[in-house]
Short mmCIF file of C-alpha atoms in Angstrom, two decimals:
data_model
loop_
_atom_site.label_atom_id
_atom_site.label_comp_id
_atom_site.label_asym_id
_atom_site.label_seq_id
_atom_site.Cartn_x
_atom_site.Cartn_y
_atom_site.Cartn_z
CA MET A 1 6.92 -24.37 -36.35
CA ARG A 2 6.67 -20.61 -35.41
CA SER A 3 3.34 -19.19 -36.60
CA HIS A 4 4.22 -15.76 -35.12
CA ARG A 5 7.83 -15.30 -35.94
CA ARG A 6 9.04 -11.95 -35.96
CA LEU A 7 12.68 -10.62 -36.89
CA ARG A 8 14.25 -8.82 -34.15
CA LEU A 9 17.37 -7.34 -35.89
CA LEU A 10 19.58 -5.11 -33.88
CA ALA A 11 17.67 -5.64 -30.60
CA PRO A 12 18.57 -3.22 -27.96
CA PHE A 13 21.59 -4.58 -25.92
CA LEU A 14 21.74 -7.77 -27.93
CA LEU A 15 24.25 -6.26 -30.48
CA LEU A 16 26.64 -3.37 -31.25
CA PRO A 17 25.76 -1.39 -34.29
CA LEU A 18 27.04 -1.28 -37.73
CA THR A 19 27.81 2.35 -37.54
CA ALA A 20 28.32 4.83 -34.88
CA GLY A 21 29.48 8.54 -34.42
CA CYS A 22 32.83 9.52 -33.79
CA PHE A 23 33.07 11.04 -30.32
CA SER A 24 35.49 13.98 -31.70
CA SER A 25 32.69 15.45 -33.44
CA GLY A 26 31.12 16.52 -30.04
CA GLY A 27 31.55 19.56 -28.23
CA GLY A 28 29.17 22.18 -27.10
CA SER A 29 27.95 23.02 -30.69
CA ASP A 30 24.67 20.91 -30.45
CA SER A 31 23.94 21.18 -26.79
CA GLY A 32 20.32 22.01 -26.12
CA SER A 33 19.74 25.42 -24.47
CA GLY A 34 19.23 24.37 -20.77
CA ASP A 35 18.55 27.09 -18.46
CA GLY A 36 21.98 27.27 -16.53
CA ASP A 37 20.70 25.48 -13.65
CA GLY A 38 22.68 22.25 -13.37
CA SER A 39 25.33 21.22 -15.53
CA ARG A 40 24.73 19.01 -18.64
CA LEU A 41 25.53 15.34 -18.65
CA ARG A 42 27.91 13.85 -21.27
CA VAL A 43 26.94 10.35 -22.01
CA ALA A 44 28.15 7.82 -24.51
CA LEU A 45 26.00 5.06 -25.81
CA ALA A 46 27.09 2.10 -27.54
CA PHE A 47 24.07 1.75 -29.75
CA PRO A 48 22.82 4.37 -32.51
CA PRO A 49 19.38 4.96 -33.56
CA ALA A 50 18.49 2.05 -35.73
CA GLU A 51 14.83 3.01 -36.79
CA ASN A 52 14.60 6.73 -36.56
CA LEU A 53 14.01 6.71 -33.00
CA SER A 54 10.76 4.64 -33.17
CA PRO A 55 9.76 3.41 -29.89
CA TYR A 56 8.41 0.22 -31.31
CA GLY A 57 11.97 -1.40 -32.23
CA ALA A 58 15.41 -1.32 -31.46
CA ASP A 59 15.40 2.36 -30.35
CA ALA A 60 12.87 1.67 -27.44
CA THR A 61 15.50 0.95 -24.79
CA LEU A 62 17.69 4.01 -26.13
CA LEU A 63 14.80 6.33 -25.56
CA SER A 64 14.19 5.00 -21.99
CA ARG A 65 17.75 4.91 -20.95
CA LEU A 66 18.16 8.61 -21.72
CA GLY A 67 15.14 9.43 -19.60
CA VAL A 68 13.01 10.36 -22.71
CA THR A 69 10.15 8.03 -22.76
CA GLU A 70 8.01 6.11 -20.08
CA GLY A 71 4.92 4.05 -20.13
CA LEU A 72 1.70 3.41 -17.87
CA THR A 73 3.89 1.29 -15.72
CA ALA A 74 7.52 0.53 -14.71
CA LEU A 75 9.37 -2.25 -13.31
CA ASP A 76 10.55 -2.12 -9.64
CA ALA A 77 13.85 -3.78 -8.08
CA ASN A 78 12.05 -6.99 -7.58
CA GLY A 79 10.49 -7.00 -11.10
CA SER A 80 7.17 -6.26 -10.17
CA ALA A 81 4.84 -3.50 -12.01
CA ALA A 82 5.05 -0.18 -10.43
CA PRO A 83 3.20 3.00 -11.11
CA ALA A 84 4.63 5.37 -13.71
CA LEU A 85 2.18 7.32 -15.86
CA ALA A 86 -0.71 5.27 -14.40
CA ALA A 87 -0.96 6.09 -10.49
CA SER A 88 -2.77 2.94 -9.92
CA TRP A 89 -4.73 0.02 -11.80
CA GLN A 90 -7.15 -2.68 -11.17
CA GLN A 91 -8.63 -5.75 -12.93
CA LYS A 92 -12.12 -5.50 -13.70
CA ASP A 93 -12.50 -9.10 -15.05
CA GLY A 94 -10.25 -11.70 -16.89
CA THR A 95 -9.76 -9.48 -19.90
CA THR A 96 -10.45 -5.90 -18.63
CA TRP A 97 -8.19 -3.77 -16.49
CA GLU A 98 -8.73 0.13 -15.72
CA PHE A 99 -5.86 2.21 -15.32
CA THR A 100 -5.99 5.57 -13.51
CA LEU A 101 -3.75 8.22 -14.85
CA ARG A 102 -1.67 10.72 -12.73
CA GLU A 103 -1.49 14.25 -13.70
CA ALA A 104 1.28 14.71 -16.14
CA THR A 105 2.24 16.71 -19.28
CA PHE A 106 3.56 15.92 -22.42
CA GLN A 107 6.76 17.76 -23.62
CA ASP A 108 4.75 19.57 -26.19
CA GLY A 109 2.76 21.17 -23.47
CA THR A 110 -0.31 19.21 -23.95
CA GLU A 111 -1.96 17.31 -21.09
CA VAL A 112 -1.75 13.39 -20.50
CA THR A 113 -5.26 12.51 -21.00
CA SER A 114 -7.12 8.93 -21.20
CA ALA A 115 -7.98 9.85 -25.00
CA ALA A 116 -4.12 10.53 -25.63
CA VAL A 117 -3.15 7.30 -23.80
CA ALA A 118 -5.64 5.49 -25.47
CA ASP A 119 -4.60 6.72 -28.95
CA SER A 120 -0.77 6.06 -28.40
CA LEU A 121 -1.39 2.51 -27.35
CA ALA A 122 -3.63 2.25 -30.35
CA HIS A 123 -0.66 3.07 -32.65
CA ALA A 124 1.66 0.64 -30.87
CA VAL A 125 -1.02 -2.15 -31.48
CA ALA A 126 -1.07 -1.16 -35.26
CA ALA A 127 2.70 -0.92 -35.69
CA GLU A 128 4.50 -3.27 -38.14
CA PRO A 129 6.34 -5.12 -37.01
CA ALA A 130 4.37 -5.32 -33.75
CA PRO A 131 6.52 -4.41 -30.50
CA ALA A 132 7.98 -7.45 -28.93
CA ALA A 133 5.73 -6.84 -25.75
CA LEU A 134 2.65 -7.28 -27.91
CA SER A 135 3.75 -10.38 -29.82
CA GLY A 136 0.83 -12.69 -29.95
CA VAL A 137 -1.39 -10.31 -27.97
CA GLY A 138 -4.67 -8.56 -28.93
CA LEU A 139 -5.02 -5.55 -27.01
CA THR A 140 -7.64 -2.44 -27.19
CA ALA A 141 -7.48 0.74 -25.30
CA LYS A 142 -10.39 2.98 -24.65
CA ALA A 143 -10.65 6.19 -22.76
CA GLY A 144 -12.98 6.05 -19.83
CA GLY A 145 -13.00 9.66 -18.77
CA ASP A 146 -10.11 12.30 -18.11
CA ARG A 147 -8.18 10.25 -15.91
CA THR A 148 -9.17 6.63 -16.83
CA VAL A 149 -7.90 4.23 -19.68
CA THR A 150 -9.79 0.61 -19.98
CA VAL A 151 -7.30 -1.77 -21.50
CA THR A 152 -9.04 -5.00 -22.84
CA THR A 153 -7.20 -8.10 -24.30
CA ASP A 154 -8.52 -10.83 -26.56
CA GLU A 155 -7.36 -13.65 -23.92
CA PRO A 156 -6.85 -13.38 -20.36
CA ASP A 157 -3.46 -11.59 -19.62
CA PRO A 158 -2.74 -11.77 -15.96
CA VAL A 159 0.49 -9.85 -16.61
CA LEU A 160 -0.59 -6.85 -18.21
CA PRO A 161 0.67 -4.22 -16.05
CA LEU A 162 4.05 -5.89 -16.54
CA ARG A 163 3.66 -5.80 -20.22
CA LEU A 164 2.68 -2.17 -20.27
CA SER A 165 5.89 -1.33 -18.67
CA SER A 166 7.86 -2.34 -21.82
CA PRO A 167 9.92 0.60 -23.43
CA SER A 168 8.29 -0.19 -26.65
CA LEU A 169 4.89 0.77 -25.26
CA ALA A 170 5.75 4.31 -24.23
CA ILE A 171 3.08 6.94 -24.36
CA LEU A 172 3.38 9.90 -26.88
CA SER A 173 1.32 12.84 -27.53
CA ALA A 174 -0.97 13.03 -30.60
CA LYS A 175 1.59 15.49 -32.22
CA ALA A 176 4.00 12.21 -32.34
CA TYR A 177 1.74 10.85 -35.16
CA GLU A 178 1.07 13.85 -37.21
CA LYS A 179 3.64 13.84 -39.90
CA SER A 180 3.48 10.26 -41.31
CA GLY A 181 1.59 8.19 -38.90
CA LYS A 182 4.93 6.90 -37.48
CA ALA A 183 5.86 7.62 -33.68
CA ASP A 184 8.16 10.68 -33.44
CA PRO A 185 9.35 10.96 -29.79
CA VAL A 186 10.94 14.31 -30.45
CA GLY A 187 9.24 16.66 -28.01
CA THR A 188 6.21 14.53 -27.60
CA ALA A 189 7.34 12.06 -24.84
CA THR A 190 6.71 12.73 -21.12
CA GLY A 191 10.28 11.66 -19.50
CA PRO A 192 12.43 14.10 -17.47
CA PHE A 193 14.55 15.02 -20.57
CA GLU A 194 13.23 16.08 -23.92
CA ILE A 195 15.12 15.57 -27.17
CA THR A 196 15.84 18.88 -28.95
CA LYS A 197 18.11 17.88 -31.71
CA VAL A 198 19.15 14.67 -33.52
CA ASN A 199 22.29 14.34 -35.67
CA GLY A 200 21.72 11.08 -37.43
CA THR A 201 23.39 8.16 -35.81
CA THR A 202 26.08 10.23 -34.48
CA SER A 203 24.63 12.20 -31.39
CA ALA A 204 21.53 13.94 -29.71
CA ALA A 205 20.92 16.82 -27.53
CA LEU A 206 18.40 16.78 -24.83
CA ASP A 207 17.22 19.27 -22.38
CA ARG A 208 15.48 18.99 -18.94
CA PHE A 209 11.91 19.07 -19.29
CA ASP A 210 10.83 21.30 -16.42
CA ASP A 211 7.29 20.12 -16.16
CA TYR A 212 8.10 16.61 -15.63
CA TRP A 213 5.53 15.00 -13.24
CA GLY A 214 8.34 13.42 -11.11
CA GLY A 215 10.15 16.64 -10.37
CA ARG A 216 12.75 18.62 -12.20
CA ALA A 217 15.84 16.66 -13.10
CA GLN A 218 18.97 17.93 -11.30
CA ALA A 219 20.93 18.07 -14.57
CA SER A 220 19.98 20.72 -17.12
CA GLY A 221 20.31 18.47 -20.14
CA VAL A 222 22.12 15.58 -21.78
CA ASP A 223 24.57 15.51 -24.58
CA ALA A 224 24.51 11.94 -25.94
CA ARG A 225 27.12 10.54 -28.17
CA PHE A 226 26.73 7.11 -30.07
CA ILE A 227 30.15 5.26 -30.07
CA ALA A 228 30.18 1.90 -31.05
CA ASP A 229 33.81 1.32 -30.02
CA GLY A 230 34.12 -0.01 -26.59
CA THR A 231 37.67 1.19 -26.34
CA ALA A 232 36.96 4.65 -27.83
CA ARG A 233 34.10 4.86 -25.00
CA ALA A 234 36.44 3.91 -22.20
CA ASN A 235 39.19 6.17 -23.42
CA ALA A 236 36.63 9.25 -23.45
CA LEU A 237 35.92 8.61 -19.97
CA ARG A 238 39.30 8.37 -18.82
CA THR A 239 40.27 11.58 -20.60
CA GLY A 240 37.55 13.58 -18.96
CA GLU A 241 35.41 13.94 -22.10
CA LEU A 242 32.50 11.76 -20.70
CA ASP A 243 30.59 11.73 -17.50
CA ILE A 244 28.89 8.31 -18.32
CA ALA A 245 30.13 5.62 -20.58
CA GLU A 246 27.64 2.76 -20.95
CA ALA A 247 28.61 -1.03 -21.75
CA VAL A 248 32.26 -0.81 -21.32
CA PRO A 249 33.75 -4.16 -22.64
CA VAL A 250 35.36 -6.63 -20.33
CA SER A 251 38.69 -5.93 -22.02
CA GLN A 252 38.64 -2.51 -21.19
CA ALA A 253 37.47 -2.62 -17.46
CA ALA A 254 40.95 -2.73 -15.95
CA THR A 255 41.97 0.33 -17.91
CA LEU A 256 39.48 2.37 -15.85
CA ASP A 257 40.11 3.46 -12.01
CA GLU A 258 38.38 1.18 -9.72
CA GLY A 259 36.26 4.34 -8.51
CA THR A 260 34.83 4.87 -12.05
CA ARG A 261 33.81 1.37 -12.84
CA ARG A 262 30.18 0.17 -11.61
CA ASP A 263 29.28 -3.53 -12.31
CA THR A 264 25.82 -4.38 -12.26
CA ALA A 265 24.13 -7.96 -12.40
CA THR A 266 21.68 -7.87 -15.29
CA THR A 267 18.98 -10.16 -16.35
CA ARG A 268 21.03 -11.01 -19.66
CA THR A 269 22.05 -14.74 -20.02
CA THR A 270 24.43 -15.95 -22.61
CA SER A 271 23.54 -19.70 -23.72
CA LEU A 272 24.26 -22.26 -26.06
CA LEU A 273 21.25 -23.27 -27.87
CA LEU A 274 21.06 -26.67 -29.50
CA ASN A 275 19.08 -27.28 -32.55
CA ALA A 276 16.25 -29.77 -31.35
CA SER A 277 14.56 -30.40 -34.62
CA SER A 278 17.08 -31.24 -37.28
CA GLY A 279 20.70 -32.19 -37.72
CA PRO A 280 22.62 -34.51 -35.29
CA LEU A 281 21.47 -32.84 -32.11
CA LYS A 282 17.90 -33.64 -32.93
CA ASP A 283 18.93 -36.73 -31.08
CA ALA A 284 18.33 -35.97 -27.34
CA GLY A 285 21.20 -38.20 -26.30
CA LEU A 286 23.75 -36.28 -28.28
CA ARG A 287 22.31 -33.08 -26.72
CA ALA A 288 22.74 -34.51 -23.22
CA THR A 289 26.48 -35.05 -24.29
CA ALA A 290 27.08 -31.68 -25.51
CA ARG A 291 25.48 -30.22 -22.37
CA ALA A 292 27.67 -32.34 -20.28
CA ALA A 293 30.79 -31.28 -22.09
CA ILE A 294 30.40 -27.76 -21.19
CA ASP A 295 32.19 -26.34 -18.31
CA THR A 296 30.29 -23.11 -17.43
CA SER A 297 32.70 -21.98 -14.92
CA VAL A 298 35.23 -21.20 -17.47
CA PHE A 299 33.16 -18.40 -19.11
CA ALA A 300 32.40 -16.38 -16.02
CA LYS A 301 36.03 -16.51 -14.79
CA ASP A 302 38.12 -16.37 -18.04
CA VAL A 303 36.24 -14.94 -20.78
CA TYR A 304 34.21 -12.31 -18.82
CA GLU A 305 37.24 -11.88 -16.44
CA GLY A 306 34.91 -12.19 -13.31
CA TYR A 307 32.28 -9.81 -14.72
CA GLY A 308 29.73 -12.66 -14.97
CA ASP A 309 28.22 -15.59 -12.88
CA ALA A 310 28.36 -19.05 -13.94
CA GLY A 311 25.26 -20.15 -15.93
CA ALA A 312 22.50 -21.58 -13.59
CA GLY A 313 19.38 -21.43 -15.32
CA VAL A 314 17.37 -19.36 -17.83
CA TYR A 315 17.10 -16.82 -15.12
CA GLY A 316 20.26 -15.64 -13.37
CA PRO A 317 21.37 -13.97 -10.09
CA ALA A 318 19.80 -10.54 -11.09
CA VAL A 319 16.40 -12.31 -10.97
CA THR A 320 16.60 -12.12 -7.23
CA TRP A 321 13.42 -14.30 -6.57
CA ALA A 322 14.76 -17.17 -8.92
CA GLU A 323 17.42 -18.84 -6.81
CA GLY A 324 15.19 -20.00 -3.94
CA LYS A 325 12.66 -21.42 -6.58
CA ARG A 326 15.00 -23.29 -8.89
CA GLN A 327 14.22 -26.89 -9.66
CA LYS A 328 16.11 -29.81 -10.89
CA PRO A 329 15.99 -30.04 -14.70
CA ALA A 330 13.15 -32.59 -15.59
CA GLY A 331 13.45 -35.42 -18.22
CA ARG A 332 16.83 -35.46 -19.21
CA ALA A 333 17.95 -38.27 -21.74
CA ALA A 334 20.98 -40.43 -21.30
CA ALA A 335 24.35 -39.08 -22.82
CA GLU A 336 25.32 -40.96 -25.97
CA LYS A 337 28.84 -41.05 -27.80
CA ALA A 338 29.60 -38.29 -30.00
CA ASP A 339 31.67 -40.45 -32.23
CA GLY A 340 32.76 -37.56 -34.44
CA GLN A 341 29.41 -36.16 -35.28
CA THR A 342 30.02 -32.88 -37.29
CA VAL A 343 28.03 -29.85 -35.80
CA THR A 344 27.71 -26.47 -37.24
CA LEU A 345 28.14 -23.76 -34.32
CA ALA A 346 27.56 -20.09 -35.05
CA THR A 347 27.46 -16.70 -33.15
CA TYR A 348 27.88 -13.09 -33.92
CA ASP A 349 30.93 -10.53 -33.31
CA ASN A 350 28.58 -7.49 -32.45
CA ARG A 351 29.40 -8.44 -28.96
CA PRO A 352 33.14 -8.94 -28.54
CA GLU A 353 32.98 -11.51 -25.84
CA LEU A 354 30.84 -13.96 -27.80
CA PRO A 355 33.25 -15.33 -30.58
CA GLU A 356 35.59 -16.09 -27.54
CA VAL A 357 32.80 -17.79 -25.74
CA ALA A 358 31.97 -19.87 -29.03
CA GLN A 359 35.72 -20.83 -29.48
CA VAL A 360 35.70 -22.10 -25.78
CA VAL A 361 32.36 -23.95 -26.44
CA LYS A 362 34.21 -25.44 -29.83
CA GLU A 363 37.10 -26.65 -27.87
CA GLN A 364 35.06 -28.32 -25.12
CA LEU A 365 32.63 -30.03 -27.80
CA GLU A 366 35.59 -31.33 -29.59
CA LYS A 367 37.16 -32.84 -26.61
CA ALA A 368 33.77 -34.71 -25.91
CA GLY A 369 34.05 -36.22 -29.56
CA PHE A 370 32.22 -33.89 -31.67
CA THR A 371 33.67 -32.22 -34.98
CA VAL A 372 32.68 -28.63 -34.82
CA ARG A 373 32.66 -25.97 -37.65
CA LEU A 374 32.39 -22.57 -36.27
CA THR A 375 30.77 -19.49 -38.09
CA VAL A 376 31.05 -15.79 -36.91
CA ARG A 377 29.29 -12.91 -38.59
CA GLU A 378 27.65 -9.79 -37.85
CA TYR A 379 24.25 -10.57 -36.10
CA SER A 380 21.92 -9.13 -38.95
CA ARG A 381 23.47 -11.61 -41.30
CA LEU A 382 22.88 -14.49 -39.04
CA GLU A 383 19.56 -14.04 -37.60
CA SER A 384 17.30 -15.40 -40.32
CA ASP A 385 19.32 -18.43 -40.82
CA ALA A 386 19.36 -19.19 -36.99
CA LEU A 387 15.53 -18.78 -36.90
CA ASP A 388 15.22 -21.17 -39.85
CA GLY A 389 17.29 -23.81 -38.00
CA LYS A 390 20.15 -23.62 -40.30
CA PHE A 391 22.70 -24.19 -37.49
CA ASP A 392 23.14 -26.98 -35.02
CA ALA A 393 24.16 -24.94 -32.16
CA PHE A 394 24.09 -20.98 -31.41
CA VAL A 395 25.61 -18.75 -28.83
CA LEU A 396 23.17 -16.10 -28.02
CA ALA A 397 23.14 -13.24 -25.39
CA ARG A 398 19.62 -12.69 -24.43
CA ASN A 399 17.90 -10.47 -21.69
CA THR A 400 15.27 -12.59 -20.30
CA LEU A 401 13.09 -9.84 -18.95
CA LEU A 402 13.71 -6.90 -21.27
CA ASP A 403 10.66 -7.08 -23.47
CA THR A 404 7.74 -7.68 -20.92
CA GLY A 405 9.45 -8.30 -17.35
CA ASP A 406 7.25 -11.48 -17.27
CA PRO A 407 9.46 -14.66 -16.64
CA VAL A 408 6.87 -16.70 -18.52
CA SER A 409 7.10 -14.74 -21.83
CA ILE A 410 10.71 -15.55 -22.42
CA LEU A 411 9.87 -19.36 -22.24
CA ALA A 412 7.02 -19.13 -24.42
CA SER A 413 8.70 -16.96 -27.23
CA ASP A 414 12.08 -19.04 -27.14
CA TYR A 415 11.24 -22.42 -26.35
CA THR A 416 7.60 -23.43 -27.22
CA CYS A 417 6.44 -24.98 -30.51
CA ASP A 418 4.83 -21.64 -31.76
CA GLY A 419 7.36 -19.35 -30.24
CA ASP A 420 8.49 -16.52 -32.28
CA PHE A 421 12.13 -16.58 -31.31
CA ASN A 422 12.81 -20.25 -31.01
CA ILE A 423 16.39 -20.44 -32.21
CA ALA A 424 16.64 -23.93 -30.45
CA GLN A 425 13.88 -25.21 -32.81
CA LEU A 426 12.39 -26.89 -29.73
CA CYS A 427 9.04 -28.35 -29.94
CA ASP A 428 8.22 -30.46 -26.81
CA GLN A 429 4.77 -31.40 -25.58
CA ASP A 430 5.91 -31.49 -21.84
CA VAL A 431 7.50 -28.01 -22.10
CA ASP A 432 4.39 -26.50 -24.08
CA GLN A 433 2.15 -27.79 -21.40
CA ALA A 434 4.31 -26.55 -18.55
CA VAL A 435 4.57 -22.89 -20.34
CA ALA A 436 0.71 -22.93 -20.90
CA GLU A 437 -0.03 -23.79 -17.37
CA ALA A 438 2.28 -20.91 -16.10
CA GLU A 439 0.76 -18.43 -18.45
CA ARG A 440 -2.62 -19.28 -16.83
CA VAL A 441 -1.32 -18.25 -13.28
CA THR A 442 -2.36 -14.91 -12.06
CA ASP A 443 -0.89 -14.72 -8.62
CA THR A 444 2.68 -13.35 -8.93
CA ASP A 445 4.51 -15.62 -6.55
CA GLU A 446 2.62 -18.72 -7.84
CA ARG A 447 3.41 -17.67 -11.40
CA ARG A 448 7.09 -17.38 -10.65
CA ASP A 449 6.86 -21.07 -8.96
CA ALA A 450 5.09 -22.05 -12.22
CA ALA A 451 7.87 -20.35 -14.44
CA MET A 452 10.42 -22.26 -12.63
CA THR A 453 8.88 -25.59 -13.15
CA ALA A 454 8.50 -24.78 -16.73
CA GLU A 455 12.39 -23.70 -16.68
CA ALA A 456 13.24 -27.05 -15.28
CA ARG A 457 11.28 -28.67 -18.25
CA VAL A 458 13.19 -26.56 -20.90
CA LEU A 459 16.44 -27.37 -19.23
CA GLY A 460 15.62 -31.09 -19.27
CA THR A 461 15.30 -31.03 -23.14
CA ASP A 462 19.08 -29.80 -23.34
CA ALA A 463 18.11 -27.68 -26.03
CA VAL A 464 19.60 -24.53 -24.14
CA VAL A 465 22.73 -24.65 -21.96
CA PRO A 466 22.99 -21.57 -19.93
CA LEU A 467 26.64 -20.53 -19.94
CA VAL A 468 27.18 -17.26 -18.23
CA HIS A 469 24.83 -14.45 -16.62
CA GLN A 470 26.35 -11.11 -17.71
CA ARG A 471 27.46 -8.23 -15.51
CA ILE A 472 27.30 -4.85 -17.20
CA ILE A 473 30.01 -2.41 -16.70
CA THR A 474 29.10 1.26 -16.68
CA GLY A 475 31.83 3.80 -16.63
CA VAL A 476 31.08 6.73 -14.37
CA ALA A 477 33.44 9.60 -13.80
CA ASP A 478 34.51 11.14 -10.57
CA GLY A 479 31.68 13.31 -9.17
CA VAL A 480 28.92 12.06 -10.99
CA GLN A 481 25.99 10.83 -9.13
CA GLY A 482 22.70 9.17 -9.42
CA VAL A 483 23.45 6.90 -12.47
CA VAL A 484 20.62 4.52 -12.51
CA LEU A 485 22.28 1.05 -12.69
CA ASP A 486 19.16 -1.12 -13.92
CA PRO A 487 19.54 -4.95 -13.96
CA TYR A 488 16.81 -4.63 -16.76
CA GLU A 489 18.90 -2.69 -18.88
CA ARG A 490 15.91 -0.05 -19.21
CA THR A 491 16.96 3.06 -17.42
CA LEU A 492 20.36 4.95 -17.01
CA VAL A 493 19.78 8.61 -16.64
CA GLY A 494 17.16 9.78 -14.06
CA THR A 495 16.03 12.90 -12.40
CA GLY A 496 18.80 12.45 -9.62
CA THR A 497 21.65 11.88 -12.15
CA ARG A 498 24.04 14.89 -11.98
CA ARG A 499 27.63 16.12 -11.79
#
């Protein structure tokens, strides 16, 4: 079914880490030098480096959230491509785009030139496995002078500027690839903060990069700690050991003073995926029964304690343009009696809310007449089985716009016959046709319309039941300003973040 399947173990913000550092190991001992101008920020992240800080996989978003890396483009608040290292761009023909670079400097002191950018993108294209943003995309970058880069794709790609905003396509200097050919972002990126020291999966120190093209950051540096335990992150914030604690668990939100809690609607949706190719739920009528049995209001209100919104579709409230374009699911089958059919339901415990979500789903399905066997494991021990269709149902938290920012890409990867992350095992001719039509649309607003038409087709199969659209809770100490509360979960610390 999936000709381009690629495992996504420990995808950023999909799961919690297997290991993490203890905050008590911190202090001032591994702080970068700074220059005494502006206080250093003390930040706790929930996810440690999983791939030696490679920007091509799980660590890409970690790097962008700390203000280390950036790409040619970025996402603006409306989900459109915005200038970053590229000041502007234009499409030359169906497969060719020209990007004009701004004047910028790498953290190793070398200039951001068209040759350096083309070389950096070539390394991303050659990476194994390929970055998620390039899955199924053939791309070539060529220098066209000191300030222009020509990017050509094998097939027309109307969302290339969006694709190049992916954290996994960060631009690094030539020095990043000198040692082993692998990408090393330490001292070779372009963001406002430069990594100066990494202590394994425990902590990292960053100094302000004074030559950043966007202006000097107001904080002199960042002392980052990787703390898996959400309770420990919340406690450290309460006791004044932290300035920022990301991803505070719902269960800990009430323990923080109201003034230190920030909740942000995100583009992450927790869904129930139903196996449409094998097992009892291959029957569309039984999937319709399962979908009708789910009361989505329970998850936002009870499991997420108000820090979520009831599932409305693949795209939630944080995708602000989607609400006015949503269409009624198309082609739904009539429900059938469950009659005691046994289904296997699985989820992972890396995100503490998901086992509780799965337990509620189990109870609701059993009330509708199904017999349910629940499996809960660590995510890396589930993913290959899930992708191979070994479960009848799966509860998954998925950021719909993280990889590319393009609403059509998530539908292609997750719900088409050749999708590389098709846990629902869906292979439906009408869905594939609707997605293919959406992929060909170039106008932004019309592409969004086409995405919603395709979403209606996907929902009409009942292979996915959106349960809740997650709100992420960030702990911010009194006096800390300028924290970037990003619905796309790509940024956290910026030039204006200070205490």
